[in-house]
JSON list of C-alpha atoms (C1' of nucleotides) in Angstrom, two decimals:
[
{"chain": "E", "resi": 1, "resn": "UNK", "atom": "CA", "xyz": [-16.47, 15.05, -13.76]},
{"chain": "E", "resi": 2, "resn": "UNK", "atom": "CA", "xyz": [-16.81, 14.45, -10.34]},
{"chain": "E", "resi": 3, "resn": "UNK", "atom": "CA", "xyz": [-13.74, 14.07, -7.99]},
{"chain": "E", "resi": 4, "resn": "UNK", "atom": "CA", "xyz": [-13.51, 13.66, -4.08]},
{"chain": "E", "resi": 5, "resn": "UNK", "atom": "CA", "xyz": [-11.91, 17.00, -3.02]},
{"chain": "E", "resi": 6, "resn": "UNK", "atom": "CA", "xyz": [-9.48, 18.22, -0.38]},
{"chain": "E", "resi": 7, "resn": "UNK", "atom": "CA", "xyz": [-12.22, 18.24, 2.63]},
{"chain": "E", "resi": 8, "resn": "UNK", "atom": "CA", "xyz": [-12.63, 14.66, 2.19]},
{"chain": "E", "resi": 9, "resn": "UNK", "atom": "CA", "xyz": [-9.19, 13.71, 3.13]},
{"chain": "E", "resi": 10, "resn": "UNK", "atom": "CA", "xyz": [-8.91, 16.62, 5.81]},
{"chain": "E", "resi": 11, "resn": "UNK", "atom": "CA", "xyz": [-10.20, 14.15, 8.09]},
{"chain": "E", "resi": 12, "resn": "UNK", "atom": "CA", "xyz": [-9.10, 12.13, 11.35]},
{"chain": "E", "resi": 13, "resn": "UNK", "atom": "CA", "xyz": [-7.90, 9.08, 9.40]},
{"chain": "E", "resi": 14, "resn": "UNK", "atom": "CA", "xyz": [-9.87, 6.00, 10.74]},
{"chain": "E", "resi": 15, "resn": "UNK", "atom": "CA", "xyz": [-12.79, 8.24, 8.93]},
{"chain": "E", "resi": 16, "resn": "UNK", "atom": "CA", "xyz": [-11.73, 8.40, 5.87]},
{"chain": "E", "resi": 17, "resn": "UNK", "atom": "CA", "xyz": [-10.35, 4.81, 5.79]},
{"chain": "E", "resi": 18, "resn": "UNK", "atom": "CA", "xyz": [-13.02, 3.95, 6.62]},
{"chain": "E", "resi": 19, "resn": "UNK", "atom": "CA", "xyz": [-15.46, 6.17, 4.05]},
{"chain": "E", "resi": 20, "resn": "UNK", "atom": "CA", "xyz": [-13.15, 5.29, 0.91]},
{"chain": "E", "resi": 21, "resn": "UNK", "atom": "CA", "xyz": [-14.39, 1.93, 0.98]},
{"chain": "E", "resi": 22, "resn": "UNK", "atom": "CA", "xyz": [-16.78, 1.90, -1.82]},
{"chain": "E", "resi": 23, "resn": "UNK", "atom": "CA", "xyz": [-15.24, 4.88, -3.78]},
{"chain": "E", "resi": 24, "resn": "UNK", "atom": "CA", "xyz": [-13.77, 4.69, -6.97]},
{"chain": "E", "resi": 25, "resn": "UNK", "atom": "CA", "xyz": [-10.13, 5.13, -7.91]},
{"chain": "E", "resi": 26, "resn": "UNK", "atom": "CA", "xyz": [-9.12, 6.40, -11.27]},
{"chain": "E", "resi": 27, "resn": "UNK", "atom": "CA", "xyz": [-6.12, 5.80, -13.12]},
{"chain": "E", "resi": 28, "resn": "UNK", "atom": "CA", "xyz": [-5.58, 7.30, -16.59]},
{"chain": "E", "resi": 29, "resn": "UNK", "atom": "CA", "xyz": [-3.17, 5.95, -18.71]},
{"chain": "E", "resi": 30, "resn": "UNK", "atom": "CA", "xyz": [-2.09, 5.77, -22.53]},
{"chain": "E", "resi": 31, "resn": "UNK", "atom": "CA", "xyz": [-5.48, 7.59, -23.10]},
{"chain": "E", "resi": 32, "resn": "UNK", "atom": "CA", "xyz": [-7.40, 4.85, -20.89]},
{"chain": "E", "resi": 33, "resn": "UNK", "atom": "CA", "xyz": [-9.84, 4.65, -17.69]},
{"chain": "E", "resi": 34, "resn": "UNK", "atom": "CA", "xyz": [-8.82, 2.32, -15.41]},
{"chain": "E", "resi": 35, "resn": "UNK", "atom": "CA", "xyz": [-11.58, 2.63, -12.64]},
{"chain": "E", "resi": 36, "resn": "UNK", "atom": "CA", "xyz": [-11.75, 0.20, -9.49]},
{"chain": "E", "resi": 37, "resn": "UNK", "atom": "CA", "xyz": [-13.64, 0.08, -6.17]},
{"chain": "E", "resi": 38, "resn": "UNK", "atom": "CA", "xyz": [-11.68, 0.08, -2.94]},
{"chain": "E", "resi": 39, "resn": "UNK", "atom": "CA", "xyz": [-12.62, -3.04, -0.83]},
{"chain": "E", "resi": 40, "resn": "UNK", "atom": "CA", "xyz": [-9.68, -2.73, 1.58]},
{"chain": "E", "resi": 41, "resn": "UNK", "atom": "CA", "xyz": [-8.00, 0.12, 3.19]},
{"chain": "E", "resi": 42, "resn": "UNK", "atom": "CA", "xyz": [-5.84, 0.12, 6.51]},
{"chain": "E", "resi": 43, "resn": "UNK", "atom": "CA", "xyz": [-4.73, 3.35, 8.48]},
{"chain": "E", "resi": 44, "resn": "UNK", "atom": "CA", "xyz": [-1.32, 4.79, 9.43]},
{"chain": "E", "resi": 45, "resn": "UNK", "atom": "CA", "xyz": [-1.80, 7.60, 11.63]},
{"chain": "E", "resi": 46, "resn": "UNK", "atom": "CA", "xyz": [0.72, 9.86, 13.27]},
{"chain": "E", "resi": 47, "resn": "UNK", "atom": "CA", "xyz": [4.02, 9.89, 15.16]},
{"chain": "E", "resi": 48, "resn": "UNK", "atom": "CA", "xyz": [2.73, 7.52, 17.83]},
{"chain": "E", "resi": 49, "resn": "UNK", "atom": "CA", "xyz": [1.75, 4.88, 15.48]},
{"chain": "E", "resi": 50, "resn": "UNK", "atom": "CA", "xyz": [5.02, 2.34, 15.56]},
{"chain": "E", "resi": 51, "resn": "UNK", "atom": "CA", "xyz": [3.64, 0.76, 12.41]},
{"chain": "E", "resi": 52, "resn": "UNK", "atom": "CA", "xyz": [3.60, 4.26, 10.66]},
{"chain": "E", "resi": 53, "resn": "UNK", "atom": "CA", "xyz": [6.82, 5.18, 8.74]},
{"chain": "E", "resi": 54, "resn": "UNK", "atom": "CA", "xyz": [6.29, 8.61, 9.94]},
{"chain": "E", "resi": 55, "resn": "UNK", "atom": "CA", "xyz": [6.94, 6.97, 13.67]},
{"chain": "E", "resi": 56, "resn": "UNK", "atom": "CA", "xyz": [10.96, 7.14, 12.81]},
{"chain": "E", "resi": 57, "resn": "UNK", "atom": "CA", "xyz": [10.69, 11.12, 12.34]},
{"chain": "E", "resi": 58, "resn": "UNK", "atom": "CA", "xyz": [10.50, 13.82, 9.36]},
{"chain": "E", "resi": 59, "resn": "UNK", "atom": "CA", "xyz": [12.80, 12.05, 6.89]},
{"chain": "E", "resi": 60, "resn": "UNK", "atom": "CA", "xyz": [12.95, 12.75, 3.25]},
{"chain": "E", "resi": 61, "resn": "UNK", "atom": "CA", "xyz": [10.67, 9.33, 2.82]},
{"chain": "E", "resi": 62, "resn": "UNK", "atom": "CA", "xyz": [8.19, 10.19, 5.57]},
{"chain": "E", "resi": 63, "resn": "UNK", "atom": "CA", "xyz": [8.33, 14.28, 4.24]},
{"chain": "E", "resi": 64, "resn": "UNK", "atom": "CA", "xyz": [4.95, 14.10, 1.55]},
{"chain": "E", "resi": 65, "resn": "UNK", "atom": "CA", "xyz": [2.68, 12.74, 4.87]},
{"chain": "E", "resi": 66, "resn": "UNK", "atom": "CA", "xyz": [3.59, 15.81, 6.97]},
{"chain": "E", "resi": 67, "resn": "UNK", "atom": "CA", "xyz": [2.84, 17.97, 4.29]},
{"chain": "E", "resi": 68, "resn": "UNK", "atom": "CA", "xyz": [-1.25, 18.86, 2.86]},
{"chain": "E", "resi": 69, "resn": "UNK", "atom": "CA", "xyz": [-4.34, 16.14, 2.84]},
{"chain": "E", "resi": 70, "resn": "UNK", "atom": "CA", "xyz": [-5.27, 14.31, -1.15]},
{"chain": "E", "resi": 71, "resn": "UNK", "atom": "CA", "xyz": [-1.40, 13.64, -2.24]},
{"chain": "E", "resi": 72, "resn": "UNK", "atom": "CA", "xyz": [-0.42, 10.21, -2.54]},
{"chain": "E", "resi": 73, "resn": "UNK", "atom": "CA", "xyz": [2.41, 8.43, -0.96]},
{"chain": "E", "resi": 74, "resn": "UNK", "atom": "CA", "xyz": [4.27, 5.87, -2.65]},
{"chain": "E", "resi": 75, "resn": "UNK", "atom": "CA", "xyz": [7.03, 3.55, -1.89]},
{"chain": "E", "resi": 76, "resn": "UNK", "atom": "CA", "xyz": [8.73, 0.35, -3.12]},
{"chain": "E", "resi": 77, "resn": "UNK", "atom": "CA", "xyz": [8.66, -2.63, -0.26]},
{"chain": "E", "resi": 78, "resn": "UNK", "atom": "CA", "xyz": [10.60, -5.69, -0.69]},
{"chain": "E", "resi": 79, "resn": "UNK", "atom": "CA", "xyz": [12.43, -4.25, -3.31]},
{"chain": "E", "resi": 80, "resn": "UNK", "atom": "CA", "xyz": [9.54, -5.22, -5.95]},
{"chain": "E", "resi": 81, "resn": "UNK", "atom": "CA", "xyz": [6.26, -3.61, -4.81]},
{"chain": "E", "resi": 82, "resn": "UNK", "atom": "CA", "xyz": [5.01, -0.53, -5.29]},
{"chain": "E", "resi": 83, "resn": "UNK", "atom": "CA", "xyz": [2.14, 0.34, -2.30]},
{"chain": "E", "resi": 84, "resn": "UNK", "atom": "CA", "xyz": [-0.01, 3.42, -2.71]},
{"chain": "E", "resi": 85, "resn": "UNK", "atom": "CA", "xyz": [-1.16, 5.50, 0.02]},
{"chain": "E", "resi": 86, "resn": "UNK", "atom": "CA", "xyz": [-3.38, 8.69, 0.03]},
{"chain": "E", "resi": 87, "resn": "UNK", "atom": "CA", "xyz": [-2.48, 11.59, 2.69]},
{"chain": "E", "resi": 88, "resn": "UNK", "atom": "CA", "xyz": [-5.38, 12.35, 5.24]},
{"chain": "E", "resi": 89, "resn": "UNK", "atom": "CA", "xyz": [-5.46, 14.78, 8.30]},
{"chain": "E", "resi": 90, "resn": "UNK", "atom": "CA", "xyz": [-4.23, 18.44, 8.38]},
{"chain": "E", "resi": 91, "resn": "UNK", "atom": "CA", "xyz": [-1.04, 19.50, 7.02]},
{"chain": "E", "resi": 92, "resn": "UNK", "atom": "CA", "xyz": [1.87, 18.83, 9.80]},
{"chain": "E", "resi": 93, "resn": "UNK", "atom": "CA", "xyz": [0.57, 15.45, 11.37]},
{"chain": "E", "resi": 94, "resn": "UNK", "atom": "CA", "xyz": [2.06, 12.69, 9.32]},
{"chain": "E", "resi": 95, "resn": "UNK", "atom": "CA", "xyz": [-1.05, 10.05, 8.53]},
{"chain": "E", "resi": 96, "resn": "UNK", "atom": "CA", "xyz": [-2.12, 7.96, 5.66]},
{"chain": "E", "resi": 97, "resn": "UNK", "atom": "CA", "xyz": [-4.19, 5.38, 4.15]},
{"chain": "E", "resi": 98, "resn": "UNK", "atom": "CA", "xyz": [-3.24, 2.41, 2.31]},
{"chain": "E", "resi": 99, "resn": "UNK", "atom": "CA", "xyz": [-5.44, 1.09, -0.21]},
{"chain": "E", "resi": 100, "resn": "UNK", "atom": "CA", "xyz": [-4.84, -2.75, 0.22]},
{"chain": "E", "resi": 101, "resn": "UNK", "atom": "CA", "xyz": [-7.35, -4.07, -2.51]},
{"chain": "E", "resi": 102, "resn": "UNK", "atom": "CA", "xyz": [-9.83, -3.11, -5.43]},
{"chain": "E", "resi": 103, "resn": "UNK", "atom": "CA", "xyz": [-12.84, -4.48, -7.41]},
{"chain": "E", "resi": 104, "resn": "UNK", "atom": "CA", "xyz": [-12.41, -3.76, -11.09]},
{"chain": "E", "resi": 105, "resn": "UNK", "atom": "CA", "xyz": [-15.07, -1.48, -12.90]},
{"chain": "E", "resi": 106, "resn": "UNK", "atom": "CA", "xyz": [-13.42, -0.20, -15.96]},
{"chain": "E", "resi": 107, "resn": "UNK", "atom": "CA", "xyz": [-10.71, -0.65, -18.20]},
{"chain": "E", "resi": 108, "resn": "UNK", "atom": "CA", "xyz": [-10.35, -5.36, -17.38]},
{"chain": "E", "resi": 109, "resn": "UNK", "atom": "CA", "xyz": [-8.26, -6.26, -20.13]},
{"chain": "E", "resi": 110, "resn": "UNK", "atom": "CA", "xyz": [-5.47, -3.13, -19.76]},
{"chain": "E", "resi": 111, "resn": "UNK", "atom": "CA", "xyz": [-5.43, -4.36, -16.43]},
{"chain": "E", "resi": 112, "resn": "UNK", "atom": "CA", "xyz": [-4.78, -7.99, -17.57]},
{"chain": "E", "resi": 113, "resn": "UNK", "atom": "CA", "xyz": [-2.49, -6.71, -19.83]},
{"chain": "E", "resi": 114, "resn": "UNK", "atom": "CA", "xyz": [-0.12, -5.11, -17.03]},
{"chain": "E", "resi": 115, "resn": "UNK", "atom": "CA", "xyz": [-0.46, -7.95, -15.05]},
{"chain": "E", "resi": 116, "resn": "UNK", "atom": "CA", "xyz": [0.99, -10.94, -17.60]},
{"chain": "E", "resi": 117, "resn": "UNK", "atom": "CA", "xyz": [-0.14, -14.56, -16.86]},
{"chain": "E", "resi": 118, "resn": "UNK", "atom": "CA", "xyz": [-2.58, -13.84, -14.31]},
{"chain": "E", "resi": 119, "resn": "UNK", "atom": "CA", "xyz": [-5.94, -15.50, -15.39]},
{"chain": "E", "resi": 120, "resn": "UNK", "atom": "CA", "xyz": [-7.97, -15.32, -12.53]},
{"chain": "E", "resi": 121, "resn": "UNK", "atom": "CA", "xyz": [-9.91, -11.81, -12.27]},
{"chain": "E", "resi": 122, "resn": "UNK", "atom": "CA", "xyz": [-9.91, -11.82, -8.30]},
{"chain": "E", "resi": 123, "resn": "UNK", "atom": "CA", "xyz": [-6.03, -11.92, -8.76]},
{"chain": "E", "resi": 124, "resn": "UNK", "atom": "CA", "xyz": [-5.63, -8.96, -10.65]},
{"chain": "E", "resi": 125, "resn": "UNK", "atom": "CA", "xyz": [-6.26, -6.30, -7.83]},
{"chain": "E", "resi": 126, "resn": "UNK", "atom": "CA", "xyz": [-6.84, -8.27, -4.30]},
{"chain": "E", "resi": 127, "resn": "UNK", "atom": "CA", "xyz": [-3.56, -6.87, -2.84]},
{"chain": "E", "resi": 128, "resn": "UNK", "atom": "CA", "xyz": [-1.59, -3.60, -2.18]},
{"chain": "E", "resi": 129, "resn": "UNK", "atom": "CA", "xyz": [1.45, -4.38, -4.77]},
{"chain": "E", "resi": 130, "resn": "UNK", "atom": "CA", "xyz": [-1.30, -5.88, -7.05]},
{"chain": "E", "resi": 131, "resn": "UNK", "atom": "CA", "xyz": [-3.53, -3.26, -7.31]},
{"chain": "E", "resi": 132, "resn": "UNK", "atom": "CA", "xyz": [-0.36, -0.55, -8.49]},
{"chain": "E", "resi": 133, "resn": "UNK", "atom": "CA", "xyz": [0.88, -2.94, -10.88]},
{"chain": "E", "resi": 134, "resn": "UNK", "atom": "CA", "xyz": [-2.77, -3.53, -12.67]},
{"chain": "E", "resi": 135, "resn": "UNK", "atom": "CA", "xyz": [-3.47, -0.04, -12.63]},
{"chain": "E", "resi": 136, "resn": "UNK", "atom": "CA", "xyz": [0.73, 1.43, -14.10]},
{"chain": "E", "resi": 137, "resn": "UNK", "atom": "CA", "xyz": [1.17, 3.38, -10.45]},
{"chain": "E", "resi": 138, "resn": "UNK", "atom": "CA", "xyz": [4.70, 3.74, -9.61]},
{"chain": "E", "resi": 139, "resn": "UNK", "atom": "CA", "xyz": [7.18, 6.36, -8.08]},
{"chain": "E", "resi": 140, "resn": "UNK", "atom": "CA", "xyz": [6.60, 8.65, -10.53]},
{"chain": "E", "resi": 141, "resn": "UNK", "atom": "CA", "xyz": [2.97, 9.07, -8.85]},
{"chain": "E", "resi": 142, "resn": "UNK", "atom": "CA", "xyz": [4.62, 10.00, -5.46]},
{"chain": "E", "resi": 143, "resn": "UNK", "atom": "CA", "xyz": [3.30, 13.11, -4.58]},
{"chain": "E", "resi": 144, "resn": "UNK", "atom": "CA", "xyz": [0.72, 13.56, -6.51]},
{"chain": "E", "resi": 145, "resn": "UNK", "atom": "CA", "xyz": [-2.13, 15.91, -6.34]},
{"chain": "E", "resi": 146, "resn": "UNK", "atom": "CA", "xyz": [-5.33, 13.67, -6.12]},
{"chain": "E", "resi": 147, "resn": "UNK", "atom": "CA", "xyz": [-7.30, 16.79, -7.37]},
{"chain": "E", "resi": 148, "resn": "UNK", "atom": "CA", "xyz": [-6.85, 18.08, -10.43]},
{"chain": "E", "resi": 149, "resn": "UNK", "atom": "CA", "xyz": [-8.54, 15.05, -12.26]},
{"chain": "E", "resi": 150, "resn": "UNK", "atom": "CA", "xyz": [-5.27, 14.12, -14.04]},
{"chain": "E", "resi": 151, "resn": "UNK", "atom": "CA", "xyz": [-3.70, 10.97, -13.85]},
{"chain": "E", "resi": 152, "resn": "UNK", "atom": "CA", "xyz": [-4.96, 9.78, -10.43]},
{"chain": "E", "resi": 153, "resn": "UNK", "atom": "CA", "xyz": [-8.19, 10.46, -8.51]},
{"chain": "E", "resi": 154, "resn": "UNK", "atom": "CA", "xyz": [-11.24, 9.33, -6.61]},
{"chain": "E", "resi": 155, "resn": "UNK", "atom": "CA", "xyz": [-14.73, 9.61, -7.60]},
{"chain": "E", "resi": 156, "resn": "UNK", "atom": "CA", "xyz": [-17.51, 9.20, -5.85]},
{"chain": "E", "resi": 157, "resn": "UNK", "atom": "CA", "xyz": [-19.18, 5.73, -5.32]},
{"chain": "E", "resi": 158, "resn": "UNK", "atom": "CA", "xyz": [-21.62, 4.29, -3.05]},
{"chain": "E", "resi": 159, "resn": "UNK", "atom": "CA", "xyz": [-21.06, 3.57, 0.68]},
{"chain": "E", "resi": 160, "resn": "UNK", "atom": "CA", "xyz": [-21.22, 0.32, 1.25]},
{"chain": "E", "resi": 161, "resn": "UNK", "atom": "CA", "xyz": [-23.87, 0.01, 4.14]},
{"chain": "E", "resi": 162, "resn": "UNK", "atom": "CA", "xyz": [-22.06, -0.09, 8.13]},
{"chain": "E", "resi": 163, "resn": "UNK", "atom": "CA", "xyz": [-23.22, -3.67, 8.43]},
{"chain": "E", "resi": 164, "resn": "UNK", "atom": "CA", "xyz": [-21.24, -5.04, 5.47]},
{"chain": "E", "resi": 165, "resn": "UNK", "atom": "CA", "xyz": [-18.27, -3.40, 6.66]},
{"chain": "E", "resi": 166, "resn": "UNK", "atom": "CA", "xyz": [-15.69, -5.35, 8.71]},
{"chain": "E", "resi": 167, "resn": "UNK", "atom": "CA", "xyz": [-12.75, -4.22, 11.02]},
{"chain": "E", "resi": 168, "resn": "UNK", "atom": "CA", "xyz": [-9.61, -6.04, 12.39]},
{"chain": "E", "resi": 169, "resn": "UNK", "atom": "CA", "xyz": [-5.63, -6.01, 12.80]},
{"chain": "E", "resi": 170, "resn": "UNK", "atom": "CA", "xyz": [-3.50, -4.42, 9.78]},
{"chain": "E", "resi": 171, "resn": "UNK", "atom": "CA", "xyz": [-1.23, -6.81, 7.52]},
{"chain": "E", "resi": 172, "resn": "UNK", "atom": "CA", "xyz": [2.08, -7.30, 7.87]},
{"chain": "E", "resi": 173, "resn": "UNK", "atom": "CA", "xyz": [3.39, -5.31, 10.47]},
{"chain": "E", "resi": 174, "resn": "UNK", "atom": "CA", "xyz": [5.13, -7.86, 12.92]},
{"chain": "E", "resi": 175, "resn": "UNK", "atom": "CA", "xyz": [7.98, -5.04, 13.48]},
{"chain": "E", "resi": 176, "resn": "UNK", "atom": "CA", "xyz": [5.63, -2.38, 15.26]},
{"chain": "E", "resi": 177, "resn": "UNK", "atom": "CA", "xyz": [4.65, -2.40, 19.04]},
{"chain": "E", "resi": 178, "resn": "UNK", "atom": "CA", "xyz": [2.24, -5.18, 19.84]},
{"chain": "E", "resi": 179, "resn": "UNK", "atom": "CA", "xyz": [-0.33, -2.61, 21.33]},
{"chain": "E", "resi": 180, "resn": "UNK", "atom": "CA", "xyz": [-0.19, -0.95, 17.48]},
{"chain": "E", "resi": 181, "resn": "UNK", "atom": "CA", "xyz": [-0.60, -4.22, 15.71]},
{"chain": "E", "resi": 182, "resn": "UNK", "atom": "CA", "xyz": [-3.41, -5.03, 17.48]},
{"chain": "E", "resi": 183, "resn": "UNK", "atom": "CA", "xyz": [-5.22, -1.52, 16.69]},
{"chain": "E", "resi": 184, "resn": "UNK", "atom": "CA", "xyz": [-8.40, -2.57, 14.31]},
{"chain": "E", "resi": 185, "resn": "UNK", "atom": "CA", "xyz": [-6.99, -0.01, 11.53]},
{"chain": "E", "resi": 186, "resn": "UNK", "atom": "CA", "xyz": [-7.95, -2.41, 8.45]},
{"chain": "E", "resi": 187, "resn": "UNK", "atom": "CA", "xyz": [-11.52, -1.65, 6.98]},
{"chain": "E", "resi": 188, "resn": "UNK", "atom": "CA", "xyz": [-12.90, -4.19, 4.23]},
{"chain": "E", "resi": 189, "resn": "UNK", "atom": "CA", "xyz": [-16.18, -4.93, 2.48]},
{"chain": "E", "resi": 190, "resn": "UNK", "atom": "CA", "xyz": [-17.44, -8.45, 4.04]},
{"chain": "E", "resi": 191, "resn": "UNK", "atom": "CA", "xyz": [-17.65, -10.97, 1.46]},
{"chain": "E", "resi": 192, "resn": "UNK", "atom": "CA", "xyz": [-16.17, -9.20, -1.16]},
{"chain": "E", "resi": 193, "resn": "UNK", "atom": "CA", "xyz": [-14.28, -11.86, -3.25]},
{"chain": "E", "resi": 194, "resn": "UNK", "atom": "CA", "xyz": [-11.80, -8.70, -3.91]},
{"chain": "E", "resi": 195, "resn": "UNK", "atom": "CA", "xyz": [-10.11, -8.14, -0.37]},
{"chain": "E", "resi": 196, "resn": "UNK", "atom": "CA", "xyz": [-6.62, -9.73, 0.42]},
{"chain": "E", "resi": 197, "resn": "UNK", "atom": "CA", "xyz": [-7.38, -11.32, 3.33]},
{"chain": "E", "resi": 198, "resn": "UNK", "atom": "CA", "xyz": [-11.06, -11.93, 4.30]},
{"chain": "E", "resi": 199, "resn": "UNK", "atom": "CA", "xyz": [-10.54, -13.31, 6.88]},
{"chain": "E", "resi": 200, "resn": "UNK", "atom": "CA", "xyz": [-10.12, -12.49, 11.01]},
{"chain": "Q", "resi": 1, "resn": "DG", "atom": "C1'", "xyz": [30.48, 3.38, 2.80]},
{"chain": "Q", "resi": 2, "resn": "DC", "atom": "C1'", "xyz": [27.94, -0.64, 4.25]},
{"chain": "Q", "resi": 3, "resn": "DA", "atom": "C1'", "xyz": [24.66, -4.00, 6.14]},
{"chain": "Q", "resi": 4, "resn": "DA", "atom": "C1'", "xyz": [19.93, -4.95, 7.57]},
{"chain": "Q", "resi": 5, "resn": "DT", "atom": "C1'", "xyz": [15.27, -5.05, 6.55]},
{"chain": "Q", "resi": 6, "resn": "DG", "atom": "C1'", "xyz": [10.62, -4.60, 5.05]},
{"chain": "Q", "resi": 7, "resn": "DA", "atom": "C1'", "xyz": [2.70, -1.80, 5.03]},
{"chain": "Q", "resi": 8, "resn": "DT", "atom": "C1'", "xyz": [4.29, -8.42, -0.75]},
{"chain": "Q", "resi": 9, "resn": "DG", "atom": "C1'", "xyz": [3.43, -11.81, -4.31]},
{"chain": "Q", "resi": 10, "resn": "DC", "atom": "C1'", "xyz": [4.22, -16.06, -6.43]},
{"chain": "Q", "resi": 11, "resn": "DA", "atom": "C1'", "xyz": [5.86, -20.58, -7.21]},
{"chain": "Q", "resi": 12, "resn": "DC", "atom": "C1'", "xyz": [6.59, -24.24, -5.21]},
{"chain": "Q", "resi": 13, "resn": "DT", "atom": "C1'", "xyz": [5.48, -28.79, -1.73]},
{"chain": "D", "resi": 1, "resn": "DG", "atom": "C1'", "xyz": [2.40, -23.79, 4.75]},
{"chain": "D", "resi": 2, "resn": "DT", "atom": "C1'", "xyz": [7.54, -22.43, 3.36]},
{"chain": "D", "resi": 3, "resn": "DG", "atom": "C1'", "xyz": [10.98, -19.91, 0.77]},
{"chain": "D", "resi": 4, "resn": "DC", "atom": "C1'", "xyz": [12.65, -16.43, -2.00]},
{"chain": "D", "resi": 5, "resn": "DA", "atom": "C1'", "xyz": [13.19, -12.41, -5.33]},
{"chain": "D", "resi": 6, "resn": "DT", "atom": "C1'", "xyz": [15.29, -7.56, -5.06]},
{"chain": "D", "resi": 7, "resn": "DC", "atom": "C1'", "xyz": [16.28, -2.42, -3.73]},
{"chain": "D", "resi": 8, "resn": "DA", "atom": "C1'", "xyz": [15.20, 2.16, -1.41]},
{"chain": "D", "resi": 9, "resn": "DT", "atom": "C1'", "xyz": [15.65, 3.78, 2.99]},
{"chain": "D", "resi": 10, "resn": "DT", "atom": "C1'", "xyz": [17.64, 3.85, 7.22]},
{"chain": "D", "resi": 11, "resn": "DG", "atom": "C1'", "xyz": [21.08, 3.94, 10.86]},
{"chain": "D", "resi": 12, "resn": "DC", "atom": "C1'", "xyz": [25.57, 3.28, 12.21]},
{"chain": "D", "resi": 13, "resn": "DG", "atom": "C1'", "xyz": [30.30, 4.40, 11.82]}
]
DNA sequence: GCAATGATGCACT
DNA sequence: GTGCATCATTGCG
């Protein structure tokens, strides 16, 4: 078994955002593979970053993305969603990626089956609070060591080639400074019927 | 202790 | 395109 170590995620951020695009995230559950592609990622990187959570400080929220590279970070938004996040740079500067969509490879119909009434396969992953639901990732996740092959991981896909790969403004951060929102931290795969919003 | 507010998704019109 | 569900985290007192 293959898995995408701790040197990959030991990286300046907007690299590996940018290089998980096309690798494959794992999920094992109730004795299943779940296996997607990530289409989507955005960046959150460092104390400077206003549309970070780590720009308010060392909290006990904010703690896991000052701490090692290839844990995860998650945390409930709107009371309802779930939004994973895997820790990048060196241990002490607070960054993160977001995975914001996936195309499904493995494991469709226990998917569908954590996802109730959605028909429509493009629905079932195109979005950050999607994607967790489909694939069972919740708080009890947070934290967790993307390594050991347990759970959780990445495996190694194919890059998508530079030309197919689009940049732009991150989603839904109206509450950071305007110089921040503006920062082309969202990487997708162009055309990909998978990504949450294709377009800008 | 309490009030405000989201790194969203879905069901409407 | 608009509105709303629903709660952990935060910041203030």
């Amino acid at each position: 078994m293959t898995i995408l170590g701790q040197e990959f995620f030991a990286r300046p951020t907007l690299i590996v955002a940018r290089e998980l695009l096309g690798q494959q995230l794992v999920r094992e559950i109730d004795g299943q593979q779940l296996r997607g592609l990530i289409v989507e990622t955005e960046a959150y990187i460092g104390q400077a970053d206003s549309a970070c959570h780590a720009s308010k400080g060392r909290t006990p929220r904010t703690e896991v993305m000052f701490g090692p590279p290839a844990r995860t970070y998650i945390y409930l938004v709107y009371g309802m969603h779930y939004l994973l996040n895997l820790v990048t740079e060196a241990e002490g500067f607070p960054a993160a990626v977001l995975i914001r969509a996936l195309e499904p490879v493995e494991g469709l119909e226990a998917m569908r089956a954590r996802r109730p009434g959605i028909t429509q396969v493009a629905n079932l992953t195109n979005g950050p609070g999607k994607l967790c639901q489909a694939l069972g990732i919740d708080k009890t996740l947070h934290n967790w060591k993307l390594t050991l092959g347990q759970k959780l991981w990445l495996a190694p896909g194919d890059s998508p080639p530079d030309t197919t790969i689009a940049t732009g403004p991150r989603i839904g951060i109206t509450y950071a400074r305007p110089e921040d929102q503006a920062a082309p931290w969202r990487f997708w795969v162009r055309d990909n019927r998978f990504v949450s919003s294709p377009h800008f």
